[in-house]
Short mmCIF file of C-alpha atoms and ligand atoms in Angstrom, two decimals:
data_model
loop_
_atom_site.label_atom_id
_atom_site.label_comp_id
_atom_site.label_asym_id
_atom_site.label_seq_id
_atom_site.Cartn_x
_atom_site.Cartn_y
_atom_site.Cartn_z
CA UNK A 21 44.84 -7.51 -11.58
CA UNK A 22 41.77 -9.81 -10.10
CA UNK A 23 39.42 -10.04 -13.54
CA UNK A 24 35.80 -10.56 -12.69
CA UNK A 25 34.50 -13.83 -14.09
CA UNK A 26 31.75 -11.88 -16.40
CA UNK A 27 34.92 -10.45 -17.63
CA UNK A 28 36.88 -13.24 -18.09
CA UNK A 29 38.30 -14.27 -14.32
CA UNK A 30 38.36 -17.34 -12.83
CA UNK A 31 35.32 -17.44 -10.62
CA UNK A 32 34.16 -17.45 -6.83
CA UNK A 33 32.97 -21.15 -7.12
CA UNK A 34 31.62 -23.75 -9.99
CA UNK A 35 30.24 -25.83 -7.91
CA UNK A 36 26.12 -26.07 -7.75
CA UNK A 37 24.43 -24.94 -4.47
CA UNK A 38 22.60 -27.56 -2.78
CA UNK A 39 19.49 -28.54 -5.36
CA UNK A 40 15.82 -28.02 -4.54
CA UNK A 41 13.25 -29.81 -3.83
CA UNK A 42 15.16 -32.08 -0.78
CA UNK A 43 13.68 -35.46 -0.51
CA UNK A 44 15.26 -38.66 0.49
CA UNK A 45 13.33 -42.48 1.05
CA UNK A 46 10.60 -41.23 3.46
CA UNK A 47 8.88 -39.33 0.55
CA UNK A 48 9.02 -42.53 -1.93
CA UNK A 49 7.82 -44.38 0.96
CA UNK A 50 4.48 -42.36 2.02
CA UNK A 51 3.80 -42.12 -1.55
CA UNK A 52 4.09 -45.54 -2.58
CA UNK A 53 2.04 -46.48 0.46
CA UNK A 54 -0.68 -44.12 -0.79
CA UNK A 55 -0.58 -45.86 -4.19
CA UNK A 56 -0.16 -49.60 -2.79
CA UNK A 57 -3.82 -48.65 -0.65
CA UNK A 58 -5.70 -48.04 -3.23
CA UNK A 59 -7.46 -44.53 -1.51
CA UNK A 60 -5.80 -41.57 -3.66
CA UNK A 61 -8.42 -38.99 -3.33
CA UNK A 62 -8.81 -37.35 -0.06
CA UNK A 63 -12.42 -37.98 0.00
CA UNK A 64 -11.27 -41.62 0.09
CA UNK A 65 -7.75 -41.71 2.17
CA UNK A 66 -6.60 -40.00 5.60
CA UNK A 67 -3.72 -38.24 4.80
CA UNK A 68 -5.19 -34.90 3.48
CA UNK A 69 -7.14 -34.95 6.80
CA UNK A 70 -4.33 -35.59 9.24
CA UNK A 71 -2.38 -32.72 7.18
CA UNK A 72 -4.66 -30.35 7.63
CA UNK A 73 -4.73 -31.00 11.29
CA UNK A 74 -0.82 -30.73 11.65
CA UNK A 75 -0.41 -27.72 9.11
CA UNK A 76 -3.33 -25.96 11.11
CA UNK A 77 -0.99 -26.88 14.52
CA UNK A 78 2.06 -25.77 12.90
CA UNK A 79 0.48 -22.23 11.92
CA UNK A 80 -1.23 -22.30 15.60
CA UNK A 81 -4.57 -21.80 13.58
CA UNK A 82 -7.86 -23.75 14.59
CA UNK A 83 -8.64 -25.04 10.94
CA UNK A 84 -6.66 -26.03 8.07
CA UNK A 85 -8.34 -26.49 4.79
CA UNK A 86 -6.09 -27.73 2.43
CA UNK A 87 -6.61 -26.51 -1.72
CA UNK A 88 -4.96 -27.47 -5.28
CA UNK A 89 -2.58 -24.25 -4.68
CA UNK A 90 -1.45 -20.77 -3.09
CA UNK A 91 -4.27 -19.10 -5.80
CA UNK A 92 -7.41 -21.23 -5.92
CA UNK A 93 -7.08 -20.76 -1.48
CA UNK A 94 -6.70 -16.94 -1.86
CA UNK A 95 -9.58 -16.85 -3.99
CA UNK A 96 -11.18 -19.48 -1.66
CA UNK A 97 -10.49 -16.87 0.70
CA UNK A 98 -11.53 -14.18 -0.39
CA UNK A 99 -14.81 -15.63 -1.07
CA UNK A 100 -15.42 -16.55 2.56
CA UNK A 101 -14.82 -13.40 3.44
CA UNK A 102 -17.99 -12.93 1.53
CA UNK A 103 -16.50 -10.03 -0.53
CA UNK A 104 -19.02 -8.67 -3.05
CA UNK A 105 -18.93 -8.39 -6.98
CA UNK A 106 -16.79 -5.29 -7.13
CA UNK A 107 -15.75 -4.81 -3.55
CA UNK A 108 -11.98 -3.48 -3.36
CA UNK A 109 -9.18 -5.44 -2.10
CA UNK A 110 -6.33 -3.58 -1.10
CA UNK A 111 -3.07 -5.53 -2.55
CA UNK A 112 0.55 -4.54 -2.24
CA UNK A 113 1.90 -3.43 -5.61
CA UNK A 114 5.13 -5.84 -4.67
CA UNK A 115 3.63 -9.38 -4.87
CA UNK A 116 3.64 -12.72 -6.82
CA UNK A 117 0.21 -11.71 -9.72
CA UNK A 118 -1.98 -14.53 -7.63
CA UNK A 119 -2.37 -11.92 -4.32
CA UNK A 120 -4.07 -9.90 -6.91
CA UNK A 121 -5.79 -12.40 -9.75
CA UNK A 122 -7.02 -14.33 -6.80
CA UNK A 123 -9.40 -11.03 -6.28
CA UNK A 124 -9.86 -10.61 -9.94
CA UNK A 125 -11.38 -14.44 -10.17
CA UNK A 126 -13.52 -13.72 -6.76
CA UNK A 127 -14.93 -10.70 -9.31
CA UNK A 128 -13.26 -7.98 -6.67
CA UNK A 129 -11.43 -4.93 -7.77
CA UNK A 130 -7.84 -5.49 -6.58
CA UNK A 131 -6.79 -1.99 -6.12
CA UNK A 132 -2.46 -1.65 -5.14
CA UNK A 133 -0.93 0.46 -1.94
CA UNK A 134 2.91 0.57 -2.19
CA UNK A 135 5.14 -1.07 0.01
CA UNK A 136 8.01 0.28 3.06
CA UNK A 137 11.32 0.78 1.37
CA UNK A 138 12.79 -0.86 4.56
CA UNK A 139 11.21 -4.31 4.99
CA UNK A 140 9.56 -4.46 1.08
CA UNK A 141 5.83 -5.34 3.09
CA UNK A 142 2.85 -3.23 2.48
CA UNK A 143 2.82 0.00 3.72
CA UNK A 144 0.18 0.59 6.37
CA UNK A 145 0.07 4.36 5.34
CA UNK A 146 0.22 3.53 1.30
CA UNK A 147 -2.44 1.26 2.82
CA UNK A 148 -5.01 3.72 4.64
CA UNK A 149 -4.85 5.94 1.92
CA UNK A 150 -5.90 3.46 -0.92
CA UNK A 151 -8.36 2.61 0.93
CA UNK A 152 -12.42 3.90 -0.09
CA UNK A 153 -16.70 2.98 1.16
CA UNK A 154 -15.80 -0.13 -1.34
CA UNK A 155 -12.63 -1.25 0.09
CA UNK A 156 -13.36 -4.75 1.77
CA UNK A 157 -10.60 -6.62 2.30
CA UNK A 158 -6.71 -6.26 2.58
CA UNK A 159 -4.49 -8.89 1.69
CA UNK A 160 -1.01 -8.66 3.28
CA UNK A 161 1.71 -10.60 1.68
CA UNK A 162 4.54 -11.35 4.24
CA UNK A 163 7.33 -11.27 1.23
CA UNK A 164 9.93 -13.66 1.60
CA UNK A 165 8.71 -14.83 4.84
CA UNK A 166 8.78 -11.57 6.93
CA UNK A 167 5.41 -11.07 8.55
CA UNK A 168 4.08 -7.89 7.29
CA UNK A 169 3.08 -5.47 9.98
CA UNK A 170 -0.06 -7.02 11.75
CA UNK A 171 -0.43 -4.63 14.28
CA UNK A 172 -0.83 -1.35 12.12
CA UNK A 173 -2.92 -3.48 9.63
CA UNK A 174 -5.09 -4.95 12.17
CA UNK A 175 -5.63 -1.37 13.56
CA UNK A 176 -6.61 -0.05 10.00
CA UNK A 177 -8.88 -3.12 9.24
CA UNK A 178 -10.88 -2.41 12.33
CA UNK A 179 -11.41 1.18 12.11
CA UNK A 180 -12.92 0.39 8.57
CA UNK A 181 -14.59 -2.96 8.84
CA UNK A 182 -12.45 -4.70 6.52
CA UNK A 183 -11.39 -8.76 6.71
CA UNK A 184 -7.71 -9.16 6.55
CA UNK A 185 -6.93 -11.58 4.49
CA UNK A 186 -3.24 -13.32 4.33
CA UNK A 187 -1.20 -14.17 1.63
CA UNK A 188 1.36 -16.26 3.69
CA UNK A 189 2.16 -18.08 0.39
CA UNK A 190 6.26 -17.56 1.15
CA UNK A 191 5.79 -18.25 4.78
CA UNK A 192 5.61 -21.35 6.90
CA UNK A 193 6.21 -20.95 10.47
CA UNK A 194 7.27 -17.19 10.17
CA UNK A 195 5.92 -15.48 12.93
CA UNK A 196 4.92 -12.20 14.40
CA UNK A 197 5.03 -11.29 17.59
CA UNK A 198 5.15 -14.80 19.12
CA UNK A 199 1.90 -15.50 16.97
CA UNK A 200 2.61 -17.49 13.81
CA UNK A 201 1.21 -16.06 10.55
CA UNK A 202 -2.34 -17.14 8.49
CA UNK A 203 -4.73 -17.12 11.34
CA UNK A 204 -3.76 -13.29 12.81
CA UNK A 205 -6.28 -12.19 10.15
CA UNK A 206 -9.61 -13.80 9.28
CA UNK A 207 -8.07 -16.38 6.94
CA UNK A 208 -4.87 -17.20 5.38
CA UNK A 209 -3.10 -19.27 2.23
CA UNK A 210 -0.20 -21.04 2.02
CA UNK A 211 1.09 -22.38 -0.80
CA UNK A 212 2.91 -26.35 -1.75
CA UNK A 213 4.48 -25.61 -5.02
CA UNK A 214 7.75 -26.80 -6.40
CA UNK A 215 9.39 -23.26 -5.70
CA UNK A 216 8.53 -23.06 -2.05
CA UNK A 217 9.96 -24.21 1.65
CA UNK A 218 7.41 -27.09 1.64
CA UNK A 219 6.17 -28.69 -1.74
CA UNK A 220 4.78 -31.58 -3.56
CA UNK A 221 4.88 -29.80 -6.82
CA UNK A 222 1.79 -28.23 -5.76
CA UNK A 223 -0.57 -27.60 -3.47
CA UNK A 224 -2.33 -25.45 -1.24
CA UNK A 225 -3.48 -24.47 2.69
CA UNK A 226 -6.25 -22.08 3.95
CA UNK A 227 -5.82 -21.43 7.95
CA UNK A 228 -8.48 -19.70 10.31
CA UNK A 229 -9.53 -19.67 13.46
CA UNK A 230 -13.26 -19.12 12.69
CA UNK A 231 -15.16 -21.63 12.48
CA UNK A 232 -18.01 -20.36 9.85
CA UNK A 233 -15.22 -19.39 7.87
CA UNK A 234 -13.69 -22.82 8.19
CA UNK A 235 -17.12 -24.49 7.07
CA UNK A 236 -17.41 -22.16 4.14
CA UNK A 237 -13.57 -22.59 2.40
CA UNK A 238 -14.22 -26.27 3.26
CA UNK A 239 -17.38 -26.09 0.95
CA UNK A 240 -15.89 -24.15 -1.49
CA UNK A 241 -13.21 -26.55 -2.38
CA UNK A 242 -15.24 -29.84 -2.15
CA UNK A 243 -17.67 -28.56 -4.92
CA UNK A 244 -20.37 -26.92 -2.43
CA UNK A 245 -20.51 -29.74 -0.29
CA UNK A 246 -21.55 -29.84 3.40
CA UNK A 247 -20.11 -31.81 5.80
CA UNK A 248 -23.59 -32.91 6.91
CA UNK A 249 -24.91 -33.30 3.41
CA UNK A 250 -25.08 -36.04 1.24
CA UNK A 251 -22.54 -36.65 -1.83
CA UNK A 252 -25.03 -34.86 -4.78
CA UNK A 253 -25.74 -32.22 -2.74
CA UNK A 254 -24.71 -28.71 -3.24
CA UNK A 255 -24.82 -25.69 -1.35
CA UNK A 256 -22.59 -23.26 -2.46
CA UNK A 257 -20.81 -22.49 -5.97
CA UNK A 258 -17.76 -24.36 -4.74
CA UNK A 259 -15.35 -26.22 -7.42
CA UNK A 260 -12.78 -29.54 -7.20
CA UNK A 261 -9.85 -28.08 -5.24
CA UNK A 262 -8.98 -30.66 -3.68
CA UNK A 263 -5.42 -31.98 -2.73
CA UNK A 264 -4.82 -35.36 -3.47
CA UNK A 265 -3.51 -38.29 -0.92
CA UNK A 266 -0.03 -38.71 -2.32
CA UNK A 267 0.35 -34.63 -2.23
CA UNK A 268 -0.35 -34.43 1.44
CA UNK A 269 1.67 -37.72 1.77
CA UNK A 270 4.06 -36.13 0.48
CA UNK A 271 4.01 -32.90 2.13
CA UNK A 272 3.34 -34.46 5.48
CA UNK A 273 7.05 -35.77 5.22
CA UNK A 274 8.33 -31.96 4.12
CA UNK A 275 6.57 -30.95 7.03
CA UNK A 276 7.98 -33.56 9.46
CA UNK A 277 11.80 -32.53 8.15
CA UNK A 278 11.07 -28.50 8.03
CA UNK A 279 11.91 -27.10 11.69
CA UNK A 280 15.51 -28.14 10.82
CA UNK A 281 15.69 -26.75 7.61
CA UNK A 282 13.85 -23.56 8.50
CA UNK A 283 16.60 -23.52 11.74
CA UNK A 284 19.59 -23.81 8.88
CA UNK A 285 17.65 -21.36 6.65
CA UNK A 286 17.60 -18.26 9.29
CA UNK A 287 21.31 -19.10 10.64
CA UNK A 288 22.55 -18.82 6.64
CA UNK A 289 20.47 -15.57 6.70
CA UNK A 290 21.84 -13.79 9.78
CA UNK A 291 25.58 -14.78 8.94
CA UNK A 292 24.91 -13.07 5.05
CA UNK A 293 22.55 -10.35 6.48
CA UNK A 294 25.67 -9.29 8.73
CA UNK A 295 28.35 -10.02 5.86
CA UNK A 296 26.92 -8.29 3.47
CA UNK A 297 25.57 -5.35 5.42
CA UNK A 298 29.51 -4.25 6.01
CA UNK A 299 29.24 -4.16 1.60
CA UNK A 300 28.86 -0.48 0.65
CA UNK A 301 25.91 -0.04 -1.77
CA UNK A 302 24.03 -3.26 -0.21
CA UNK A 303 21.24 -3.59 2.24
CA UNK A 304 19.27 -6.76 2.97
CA UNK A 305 15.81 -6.45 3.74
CA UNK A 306 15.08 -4.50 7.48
CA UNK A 307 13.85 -7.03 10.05
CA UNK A 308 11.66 -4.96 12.50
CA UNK A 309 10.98 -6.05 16.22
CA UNK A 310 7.55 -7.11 15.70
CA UNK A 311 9.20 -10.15 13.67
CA UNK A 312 9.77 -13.41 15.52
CA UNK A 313 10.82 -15.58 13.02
CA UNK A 314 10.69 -15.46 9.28
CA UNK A 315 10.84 -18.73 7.41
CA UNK A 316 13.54 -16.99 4.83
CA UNK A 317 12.23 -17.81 1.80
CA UNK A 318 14.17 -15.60 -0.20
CA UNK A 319 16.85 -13.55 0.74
CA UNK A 320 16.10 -10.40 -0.91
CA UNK A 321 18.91 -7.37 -0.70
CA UNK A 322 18.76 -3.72 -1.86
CA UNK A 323 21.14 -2.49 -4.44
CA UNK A 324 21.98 0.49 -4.43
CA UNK A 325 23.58 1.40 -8.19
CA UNK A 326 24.59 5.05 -6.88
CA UNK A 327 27.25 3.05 -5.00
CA UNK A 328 28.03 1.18 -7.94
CA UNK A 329 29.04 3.79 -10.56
CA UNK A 330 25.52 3.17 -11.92
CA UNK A 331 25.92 -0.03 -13.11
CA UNK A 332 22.62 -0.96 -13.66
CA UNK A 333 20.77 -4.00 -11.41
CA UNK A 334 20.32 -6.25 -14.11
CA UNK A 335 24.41 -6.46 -15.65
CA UNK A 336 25.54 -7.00 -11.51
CA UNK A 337 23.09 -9.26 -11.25
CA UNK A 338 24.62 -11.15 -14.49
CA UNK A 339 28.14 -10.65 -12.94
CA UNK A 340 26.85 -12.40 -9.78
CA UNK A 341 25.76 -15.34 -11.71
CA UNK A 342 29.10 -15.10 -13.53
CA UNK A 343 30.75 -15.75 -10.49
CA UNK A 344 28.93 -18.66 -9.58
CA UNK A 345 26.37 -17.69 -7.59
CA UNK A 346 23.15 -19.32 -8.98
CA UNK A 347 20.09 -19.09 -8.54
CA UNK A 348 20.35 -14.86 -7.92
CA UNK A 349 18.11 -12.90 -9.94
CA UNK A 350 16.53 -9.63 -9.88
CA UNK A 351 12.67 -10.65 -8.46
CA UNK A 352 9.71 -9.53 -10.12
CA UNK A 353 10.39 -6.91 -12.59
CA UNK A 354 6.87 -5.45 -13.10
CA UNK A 355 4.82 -4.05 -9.92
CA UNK A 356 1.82 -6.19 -10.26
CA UNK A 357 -0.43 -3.02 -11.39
CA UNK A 358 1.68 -2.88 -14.00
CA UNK A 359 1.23 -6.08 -15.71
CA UNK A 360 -0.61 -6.71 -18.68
CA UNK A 361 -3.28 -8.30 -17.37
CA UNK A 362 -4.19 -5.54 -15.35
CA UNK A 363 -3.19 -2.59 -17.79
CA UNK A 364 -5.42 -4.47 -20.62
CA UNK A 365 -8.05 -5.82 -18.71
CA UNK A 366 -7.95 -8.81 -20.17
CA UNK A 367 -10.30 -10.51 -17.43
CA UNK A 368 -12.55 -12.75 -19.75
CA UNK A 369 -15.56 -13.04 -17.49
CA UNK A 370 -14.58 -11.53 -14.31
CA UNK A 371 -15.16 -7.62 -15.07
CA UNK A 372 -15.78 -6.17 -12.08
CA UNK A 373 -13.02 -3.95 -12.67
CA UNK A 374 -13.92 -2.81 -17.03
CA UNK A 375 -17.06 -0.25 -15.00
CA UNK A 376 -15.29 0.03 -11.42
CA UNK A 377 -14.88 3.74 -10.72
CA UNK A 378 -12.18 4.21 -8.34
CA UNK A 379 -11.80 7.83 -6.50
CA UNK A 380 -14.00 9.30 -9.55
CA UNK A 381 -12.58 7.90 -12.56
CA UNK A 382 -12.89 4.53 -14.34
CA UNK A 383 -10.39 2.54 -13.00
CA UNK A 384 -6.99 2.48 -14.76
CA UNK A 385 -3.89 0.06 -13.43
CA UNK A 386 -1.70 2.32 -15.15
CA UNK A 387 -2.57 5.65 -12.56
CA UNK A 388 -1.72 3.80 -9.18
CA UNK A 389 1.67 5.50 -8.01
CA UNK A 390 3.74 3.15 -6.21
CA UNK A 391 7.54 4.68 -6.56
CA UNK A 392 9.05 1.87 -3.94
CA UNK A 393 7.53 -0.85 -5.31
CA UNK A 394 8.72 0.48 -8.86
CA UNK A 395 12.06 1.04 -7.61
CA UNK A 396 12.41 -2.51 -5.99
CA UNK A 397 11.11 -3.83 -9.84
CA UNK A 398 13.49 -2.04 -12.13
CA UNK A 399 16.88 -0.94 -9.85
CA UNK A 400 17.33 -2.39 -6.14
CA UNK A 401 15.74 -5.97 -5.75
CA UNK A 402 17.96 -8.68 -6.12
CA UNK A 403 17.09 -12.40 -4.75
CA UNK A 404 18.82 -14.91 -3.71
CA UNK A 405 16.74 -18.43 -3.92
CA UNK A 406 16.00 -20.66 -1.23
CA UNK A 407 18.69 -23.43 -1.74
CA UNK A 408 21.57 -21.32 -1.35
CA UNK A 409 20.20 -20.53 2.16
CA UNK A 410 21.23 -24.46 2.47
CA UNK A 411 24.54 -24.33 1.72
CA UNK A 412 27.29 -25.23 4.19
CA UNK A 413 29.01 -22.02 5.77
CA UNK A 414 32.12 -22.33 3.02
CA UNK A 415 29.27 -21.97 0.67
CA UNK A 416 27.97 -19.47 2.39
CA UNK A 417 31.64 -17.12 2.53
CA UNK A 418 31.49 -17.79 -1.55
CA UNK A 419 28.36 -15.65 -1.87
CA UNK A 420 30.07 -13.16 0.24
CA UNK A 421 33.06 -13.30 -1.62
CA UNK A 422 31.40 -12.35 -5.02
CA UNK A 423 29.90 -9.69 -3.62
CA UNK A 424 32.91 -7.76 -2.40
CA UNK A 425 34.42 -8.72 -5.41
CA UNK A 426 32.31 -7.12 -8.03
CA UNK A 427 32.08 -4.37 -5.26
CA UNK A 428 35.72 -4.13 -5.53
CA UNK A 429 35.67 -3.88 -9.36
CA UNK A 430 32.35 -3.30 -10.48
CA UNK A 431 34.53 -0.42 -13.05
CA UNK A 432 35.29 -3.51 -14.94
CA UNK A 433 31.77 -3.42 -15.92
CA UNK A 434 31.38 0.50 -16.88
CA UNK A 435 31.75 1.44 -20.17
C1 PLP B 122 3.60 -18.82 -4.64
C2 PLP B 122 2.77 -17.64 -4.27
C3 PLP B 122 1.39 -17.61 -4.50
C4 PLP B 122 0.63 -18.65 -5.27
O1 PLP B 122 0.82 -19.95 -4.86
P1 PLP B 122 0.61 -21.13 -5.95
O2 PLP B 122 0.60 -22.35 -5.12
O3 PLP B 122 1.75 -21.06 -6.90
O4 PLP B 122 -0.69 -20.89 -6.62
C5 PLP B 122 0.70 -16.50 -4.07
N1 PLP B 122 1.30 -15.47 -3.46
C6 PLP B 122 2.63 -15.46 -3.24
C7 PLP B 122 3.23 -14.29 -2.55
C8 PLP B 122 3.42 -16.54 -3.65
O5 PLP B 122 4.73 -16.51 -3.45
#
């Protein structure tokens, strides 16, 4: 009888899946140039300038403002937006912590809607209904690359005055509805760390297409600077988030290489969406209409344990592994509203939220129902990384092939 690996098989593969981050000469090259000149600070050297121009082109935004990282540009953001001390952000529940810390340190109240069960991206009814007079922003995160839904969000955010704010951390040149992501709102962040599609360990990008709003994040990250103004003058409460020249060196060549990456990406994704969607108990994500291209950061499926005998998500996730199939894991396992942080308020200075009264009671991170997002958390979620999206098709059938296989004998695995 086949013996899964966790229990003692041979398994699918042993072989690694292609590593991460990709680089090859032309990074050690535009980095050692950048040392060899001398000019490693951006307000010295041209390369954090001509990378803002070409990530702003990529993302079809007029401005690119690039930041230390994904957070300090939401915040950056956020503050643009000129959101007040104790103004509510409306945050998916389903998120990396920084869509919702990045309010906290703007002193904003992040307050959570829940997400579709279908496409894991906020849920534009979840959405209206968290909102209150004090909402002022929403931040959409397009998870995993899939845009979240623009149109119903836009709608919302203009009947109630609200700036829509994007987390596009997970997702260079994803698009929606022809449009690429960042600028469909007022403002938008991308993110440069080691985890993600582009990276020079880290790193960050704000995208708009307004121009005050350009002017402002661009202040805000060169310590309150103007462009107009001289070097010890200061506007604005602004800090030192600035990338440096050997980042955007860097990340200019990640750039230059990432349509053919992102192309390999989404091919890898449609040949596993369609394999495993023919697995009983497995759904990958839903990719509605309005999507036009997704960068596939992850490759996030439902599990379904019901179909499983109730094994639960975390022991066929270990299975998977067993089998070879690394990295897989089981996402975030606490709804952001859930975390410490949040449940504590442990917010050192920033306490808009210790007072904030939300719908007639003192806050409390604990109250804010979000079943879906819970149930992505503890049972269905499981996440495959980035690299295996690079593997070669054989590669590819492996993944497939541990799937079935604990699907064929996942009663190995109940007690
Ligand atoms: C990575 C990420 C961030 C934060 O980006 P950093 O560069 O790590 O600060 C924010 N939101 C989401 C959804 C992310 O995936």
């Amino acid at each position: 009888m086949e013996r899964l690996a966790i229990m003692g098989g041979a398994p699918v593969r042993s072989r690694p899946f292609p590593a991460w981050p990709v680089w090859d000469e032309e990074e050690i090259r535009a980095a050692e140039q950048v040392i060899r000149s001398g000019r490693w600070g951006s307000t010295a050297g041209d390369r954090v300038n001509e990378l803002e121009k070409r990530f702003a082109a990529y993302q079809e935004a007029a401005w690119g403002i690039a930041s230390t990282s994904g957070t300090t540009a939401l915040r950056t953001a956020l503050l643009a937006c000129g959101i007040e001390y104790g103004a509510e952000v409306v945050v998916p529940a389903y998120t990396f912590v920084a869509s919702a810390t990045a309010a906290l340190e703007a002193n904003a109240v992040p307050v959570f809607c829940d997400i579709d069960p279908h496409t894991y991206n906020l849920d534009p009814r979840s959405l209206e209904a968290a909102i209150t007079p004090r909402t002022q922003a929403i931040m959409p995160v397009h998870l995993a690359g899939l845009p979240a839904d623009m149109d119903r969000i836009g709608q919302i955010a203009a009947r109630h005055g609200l700036a829509v704010v994007e987390d596009a951390c997970q997702a260079w040149g994803s698009s929606h509805r022809g449009r690429k992501v960042g600028a469909i709102g007022k403002v938008g962040a991308f993110s440069f760390q080691s985890s993600k599609h582009i990276t020079a360990g880290e790193g960050g990008m704000l995208v708009t297409d307004d121009s005050g709003t350009a002017r402002v994040c661009r202040s805000l990250v060169n310590c309150g600077r103007t462009e107009s103004g001289a070097w010890h003058e200061h506007h604005l409460l602004g800090g030192n988030y600035r990338l440096t020249e050997l980042q955007a060196a860097v990340i200019l060549v990640q750039l230059g290489r990432y349509d053919r990456m992102l192309e390999r990406r989404q091919e890898a994704a449609r040949y596993l969406r369609r394999e495993l969607s023919k697995i009983e108990g497995l759904s990958p994500l839903a990719v509605p209409d309005y999507v036009t291209a997704t960068s596939c950061h992850l490759f996030i499926l439902r599990y379904d344990k019901q179909a499983f005998g109730g094994l639960p998500k975390a022991r066929f996730i270990e299975a998977l592994n067993a089998e070879g199939i690394r990295p897989a894991h089981g996402g975030y396992y606490i709804p952001v509203n859930r975390q410490p942080l949040l449940l504590e308020k442990n917010v050192g200075p920033f306490d808009a939220i210790r007072r904030h009264v939300y719908r007639g009671r003192l806050i409390d991170y604990a109250g804010f129902d979000c079943p879906v997002a819970e149930r992505a958390c503890t049972d269905e979620a499981v996440w495959l990384l980035q690299n295996l999206l690079l593997a070669d098709k054989p590669d590819l059938d492996d993944i497939v092939t541990a799937f079935a296989r604990i699907a064929r004998h996942f009663d190995q695995l109940l007690e």
